[in-house]
Coordinates of C-alpha atoms in Angstrom, one line a residue:
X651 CA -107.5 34.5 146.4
X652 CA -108.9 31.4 144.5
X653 CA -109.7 28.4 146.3
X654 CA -108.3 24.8 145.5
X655 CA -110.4 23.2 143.4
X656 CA -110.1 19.8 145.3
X657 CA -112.1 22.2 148.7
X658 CA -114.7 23.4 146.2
X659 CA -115.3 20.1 145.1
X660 CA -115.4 18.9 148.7
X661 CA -118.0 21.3 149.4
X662 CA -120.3 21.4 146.7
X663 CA -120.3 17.2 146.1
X664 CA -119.1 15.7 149.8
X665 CA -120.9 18.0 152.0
X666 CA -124.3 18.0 152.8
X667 CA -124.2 22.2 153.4
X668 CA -122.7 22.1 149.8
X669 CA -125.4 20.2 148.3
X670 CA -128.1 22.2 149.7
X671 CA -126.5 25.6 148.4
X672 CA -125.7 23.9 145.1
X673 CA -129.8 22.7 144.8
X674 CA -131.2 26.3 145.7
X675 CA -128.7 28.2 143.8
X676 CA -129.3 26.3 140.9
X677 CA -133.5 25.7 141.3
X678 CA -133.1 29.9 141.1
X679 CA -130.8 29.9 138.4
X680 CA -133.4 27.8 136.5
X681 CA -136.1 30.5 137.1
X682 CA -133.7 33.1 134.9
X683 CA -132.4 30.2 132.0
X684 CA -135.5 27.5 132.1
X685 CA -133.5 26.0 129.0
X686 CA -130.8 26.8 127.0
X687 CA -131.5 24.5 123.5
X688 CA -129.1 24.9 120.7
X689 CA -126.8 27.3 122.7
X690 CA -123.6 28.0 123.8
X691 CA -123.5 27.6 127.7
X692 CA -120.5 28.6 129.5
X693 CA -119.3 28.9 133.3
X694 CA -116.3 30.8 134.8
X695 CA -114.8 29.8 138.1
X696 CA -116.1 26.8 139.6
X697 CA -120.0 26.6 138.3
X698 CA -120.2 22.9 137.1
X699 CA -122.3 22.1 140.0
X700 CA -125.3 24.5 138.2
X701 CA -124.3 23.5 134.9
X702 CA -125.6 19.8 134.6
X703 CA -129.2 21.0 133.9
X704 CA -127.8 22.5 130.3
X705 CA -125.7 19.4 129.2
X706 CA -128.7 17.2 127.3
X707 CA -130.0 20.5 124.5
X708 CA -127.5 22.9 124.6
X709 CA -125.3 22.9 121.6
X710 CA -122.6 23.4 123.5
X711 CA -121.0 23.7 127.0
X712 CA -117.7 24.5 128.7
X713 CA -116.5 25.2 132.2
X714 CA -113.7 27.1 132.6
X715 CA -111.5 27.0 135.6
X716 CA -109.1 29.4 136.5
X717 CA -105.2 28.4 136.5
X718 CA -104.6 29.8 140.2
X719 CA -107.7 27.6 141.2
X720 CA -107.1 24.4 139.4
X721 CA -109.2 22.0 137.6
X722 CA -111.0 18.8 137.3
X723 CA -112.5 16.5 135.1
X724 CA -116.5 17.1 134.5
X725 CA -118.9 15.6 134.0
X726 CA -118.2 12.5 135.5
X727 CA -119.2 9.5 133.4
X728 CA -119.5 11.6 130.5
X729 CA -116.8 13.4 128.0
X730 CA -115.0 16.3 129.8
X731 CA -115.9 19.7 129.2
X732 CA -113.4 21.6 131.9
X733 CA -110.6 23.5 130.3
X734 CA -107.9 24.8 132.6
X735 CA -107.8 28.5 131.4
X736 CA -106.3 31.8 132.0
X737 CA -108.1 34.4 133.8
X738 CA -107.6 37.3 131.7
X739 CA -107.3 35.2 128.0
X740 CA -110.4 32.9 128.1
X741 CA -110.0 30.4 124.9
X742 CA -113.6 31.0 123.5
X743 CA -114.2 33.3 120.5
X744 CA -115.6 36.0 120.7
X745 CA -119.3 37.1 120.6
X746 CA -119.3 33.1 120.4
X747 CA -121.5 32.6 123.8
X748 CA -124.9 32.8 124.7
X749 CA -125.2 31.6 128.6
X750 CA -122.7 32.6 130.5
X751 CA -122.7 31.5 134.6
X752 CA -119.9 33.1 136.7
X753 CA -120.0 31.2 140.8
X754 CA -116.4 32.0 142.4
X755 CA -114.4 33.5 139.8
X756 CA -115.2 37.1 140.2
X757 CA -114.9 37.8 143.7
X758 CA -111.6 36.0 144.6
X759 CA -109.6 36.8 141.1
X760 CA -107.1 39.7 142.0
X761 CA -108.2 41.2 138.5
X762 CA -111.4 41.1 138.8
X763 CA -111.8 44.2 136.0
X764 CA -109.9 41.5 133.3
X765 CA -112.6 38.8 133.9
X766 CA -115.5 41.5 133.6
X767 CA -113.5 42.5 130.0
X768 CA -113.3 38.9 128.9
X769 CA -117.5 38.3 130.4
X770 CA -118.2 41.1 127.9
X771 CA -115.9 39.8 124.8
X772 CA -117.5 36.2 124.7
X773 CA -120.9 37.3 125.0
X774 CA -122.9 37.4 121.6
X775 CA -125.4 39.5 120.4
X776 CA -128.5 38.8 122.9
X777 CA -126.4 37.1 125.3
X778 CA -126.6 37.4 128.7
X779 CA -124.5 36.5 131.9
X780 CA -125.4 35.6 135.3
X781 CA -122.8 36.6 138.2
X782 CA -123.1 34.8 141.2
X783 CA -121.5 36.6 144.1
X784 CA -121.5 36.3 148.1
X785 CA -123.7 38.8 149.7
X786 CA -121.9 41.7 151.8
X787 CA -124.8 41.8 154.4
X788 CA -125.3 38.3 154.6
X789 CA -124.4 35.5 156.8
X790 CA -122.3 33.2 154.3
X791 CA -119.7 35.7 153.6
X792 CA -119.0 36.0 157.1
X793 CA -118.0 32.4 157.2
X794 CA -115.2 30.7 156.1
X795 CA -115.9 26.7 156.2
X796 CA -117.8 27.6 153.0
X797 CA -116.5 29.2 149.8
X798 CA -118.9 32.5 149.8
X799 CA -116.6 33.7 152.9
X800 CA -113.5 34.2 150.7
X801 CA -112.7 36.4 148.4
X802 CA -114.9 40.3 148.5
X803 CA -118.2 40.2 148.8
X804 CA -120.8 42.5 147.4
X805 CA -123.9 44.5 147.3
X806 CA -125.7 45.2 144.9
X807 CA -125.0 48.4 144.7
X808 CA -121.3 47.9 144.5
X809 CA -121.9 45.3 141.5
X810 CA -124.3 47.6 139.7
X811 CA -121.5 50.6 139.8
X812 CA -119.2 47.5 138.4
X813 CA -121.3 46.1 135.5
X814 CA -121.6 49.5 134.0
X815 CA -118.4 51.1 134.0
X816 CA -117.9 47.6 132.1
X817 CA -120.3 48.0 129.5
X818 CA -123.2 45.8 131.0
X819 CA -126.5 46.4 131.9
X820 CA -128.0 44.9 135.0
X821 CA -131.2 43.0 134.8
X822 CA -133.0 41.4 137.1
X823 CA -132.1 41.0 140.1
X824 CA -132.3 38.5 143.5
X825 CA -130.9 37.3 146.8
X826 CA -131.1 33.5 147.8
X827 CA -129.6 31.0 150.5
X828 CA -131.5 32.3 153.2
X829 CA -130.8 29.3 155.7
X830 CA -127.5 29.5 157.9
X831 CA -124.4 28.1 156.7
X832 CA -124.5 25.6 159.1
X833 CA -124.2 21.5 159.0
X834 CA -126.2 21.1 162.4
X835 CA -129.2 18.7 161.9
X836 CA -131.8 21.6 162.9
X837 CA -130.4 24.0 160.2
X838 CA -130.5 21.1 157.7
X839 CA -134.2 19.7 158.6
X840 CA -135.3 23.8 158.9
X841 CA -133.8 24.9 155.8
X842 CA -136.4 25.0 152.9
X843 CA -138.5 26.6 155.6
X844 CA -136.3 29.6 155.9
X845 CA -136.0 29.4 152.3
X846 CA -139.5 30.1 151.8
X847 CA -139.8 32.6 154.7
X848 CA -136.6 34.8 152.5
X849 CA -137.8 35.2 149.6
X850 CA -141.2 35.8 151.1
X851 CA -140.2 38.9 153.6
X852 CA -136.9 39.4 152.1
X853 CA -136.5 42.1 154.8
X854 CA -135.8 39.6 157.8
X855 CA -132.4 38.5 157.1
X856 CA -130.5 39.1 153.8
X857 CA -129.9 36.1 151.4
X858 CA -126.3 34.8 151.6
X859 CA -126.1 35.0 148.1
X860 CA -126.6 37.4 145.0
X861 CA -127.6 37.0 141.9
X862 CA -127.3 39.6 139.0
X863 CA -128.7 38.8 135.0
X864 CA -126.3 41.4 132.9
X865 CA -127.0 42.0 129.3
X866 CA -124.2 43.5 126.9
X867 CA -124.6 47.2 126.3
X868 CA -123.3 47.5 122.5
X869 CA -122.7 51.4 122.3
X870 CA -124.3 53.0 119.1
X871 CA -122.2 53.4 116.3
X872 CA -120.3 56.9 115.4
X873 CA -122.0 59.5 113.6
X874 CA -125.2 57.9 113.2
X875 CA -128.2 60.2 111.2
X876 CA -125.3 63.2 111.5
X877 CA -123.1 62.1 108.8
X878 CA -123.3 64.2 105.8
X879 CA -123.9 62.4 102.8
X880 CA -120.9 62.8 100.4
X881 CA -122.8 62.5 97.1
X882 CA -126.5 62.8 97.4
X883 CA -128.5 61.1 94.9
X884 CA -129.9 64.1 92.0
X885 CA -133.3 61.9 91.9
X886 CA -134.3 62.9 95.5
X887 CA -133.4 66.7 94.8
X888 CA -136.9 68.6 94.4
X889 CA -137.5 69.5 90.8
X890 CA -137.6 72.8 89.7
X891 CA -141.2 74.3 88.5
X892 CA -141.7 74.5 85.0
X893 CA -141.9 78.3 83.3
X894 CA -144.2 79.2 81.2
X895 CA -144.2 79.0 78.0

């Protein structure tokens, strides 16, 4: 079940929780894509709020937003880049993208295989995607006032076993959003500090959030070195020894 685009945007630009999840998902998105200059940057779901950072070299970018959820002008202030789109017929070209960010389009589309197909269509050759997902074992999918506690959650393991029967191969890998998905002032004033203490000793509570780099696994080509060559070339045939005379 998609969310209404008006709530995301509530969230992620009215909310002071939404902010701070929108600054340390991006800041680690930034640590995988430092730059993307002279590509083609795209986001599925609702991922303008990571996508700003992309707008000034990239040669290109697009959000797509998925019918069920709705859409909304973006950037504000500058021309729109948000296309209202399908969720199983993205209008991009194939092989035509190099960047591609998915933040709440995979987890609450009822088909989610489609979305993985189309993720794999659009990418190009050396592209690479970066799914955004609500953590199974973490606190934020177990909480509904913010948009990681609908839809499925994952694990890692469970998105792994995904990627792959789709034709991707996983990359690197992280968890983030360590503080609580709380608005109390404590949470708020503590929350770079438990920040810090996650990604430090991972092992004391699990990041609300995960984050998987995927890479498109082109399979190799039929045949290969196996084919038999139909008509060999007579120059490459050794030459026969000379009799004597």
């Amino acid at each position: 079940m998609h969310l209404d685009v008006q709530d995301l945007r509530n969230f992620y630009y009215r909310s002071t929780l939404g902010r701070a999840a929108q600054d340390v998902i991006r800041g680690q998105m930034l640590e995988f894509w430092p730059e993307a200059k002279g590509q083609t940057v795209v986001g599925f779901g609702f991922a303008v709020p990571l996508l700003r950072p992309y707008l000034a070299e990239s040669r290109r970018v697009v959000a797509l937003m998925p019918g069920p959820q709705g859409v909304m002008a973006w950037p504000s202030g500058m021309p729109n880049v948000s296309v209202l789109s399908e969720e199983t017929h993205w209008p991009i070209e194939t092989g035509r993208v190099d960047k591609l960010v998915v933040l709440h389009g995979l987890e609450t589309s009822e088909m989610p295989s489609a979305v993985l197909q189309e993720c794999y269509r659009v990418l190009g050759p050396g592209g690479k995607v970066l799914f955004i997902l609500p953590n199974r074992a973490g606190l934020w999918s177990r909480n509904d006032r913010t948009p990681f506690g609908y839809g499925r959650p994952y694990t890692l393991g469970q998105l792994d076993a995904q990627l792959k029967a789709h034709g991707f191969l996983a990359g690197e890998q992280r968890t983030t959003l360590y503080q609580p998905p709380s608005a109390r002032r404590f949470w708020r004033r503590t929350a770079s500090f438990w920040e810090r203490v996650g990604r430090s000793v991972p092992m004391i509570a699990p990041g609300g959030v995960l984050m998987v780099e995927a890479s498109k696994r082109v399979p190799a080509p039929s045949g290969g070195l196996g084919v038999r060559v139909q008509r060999p070339i007579s120059i490459l045939d050794p030459k026969p020894e000379a009799k004597p005379a």
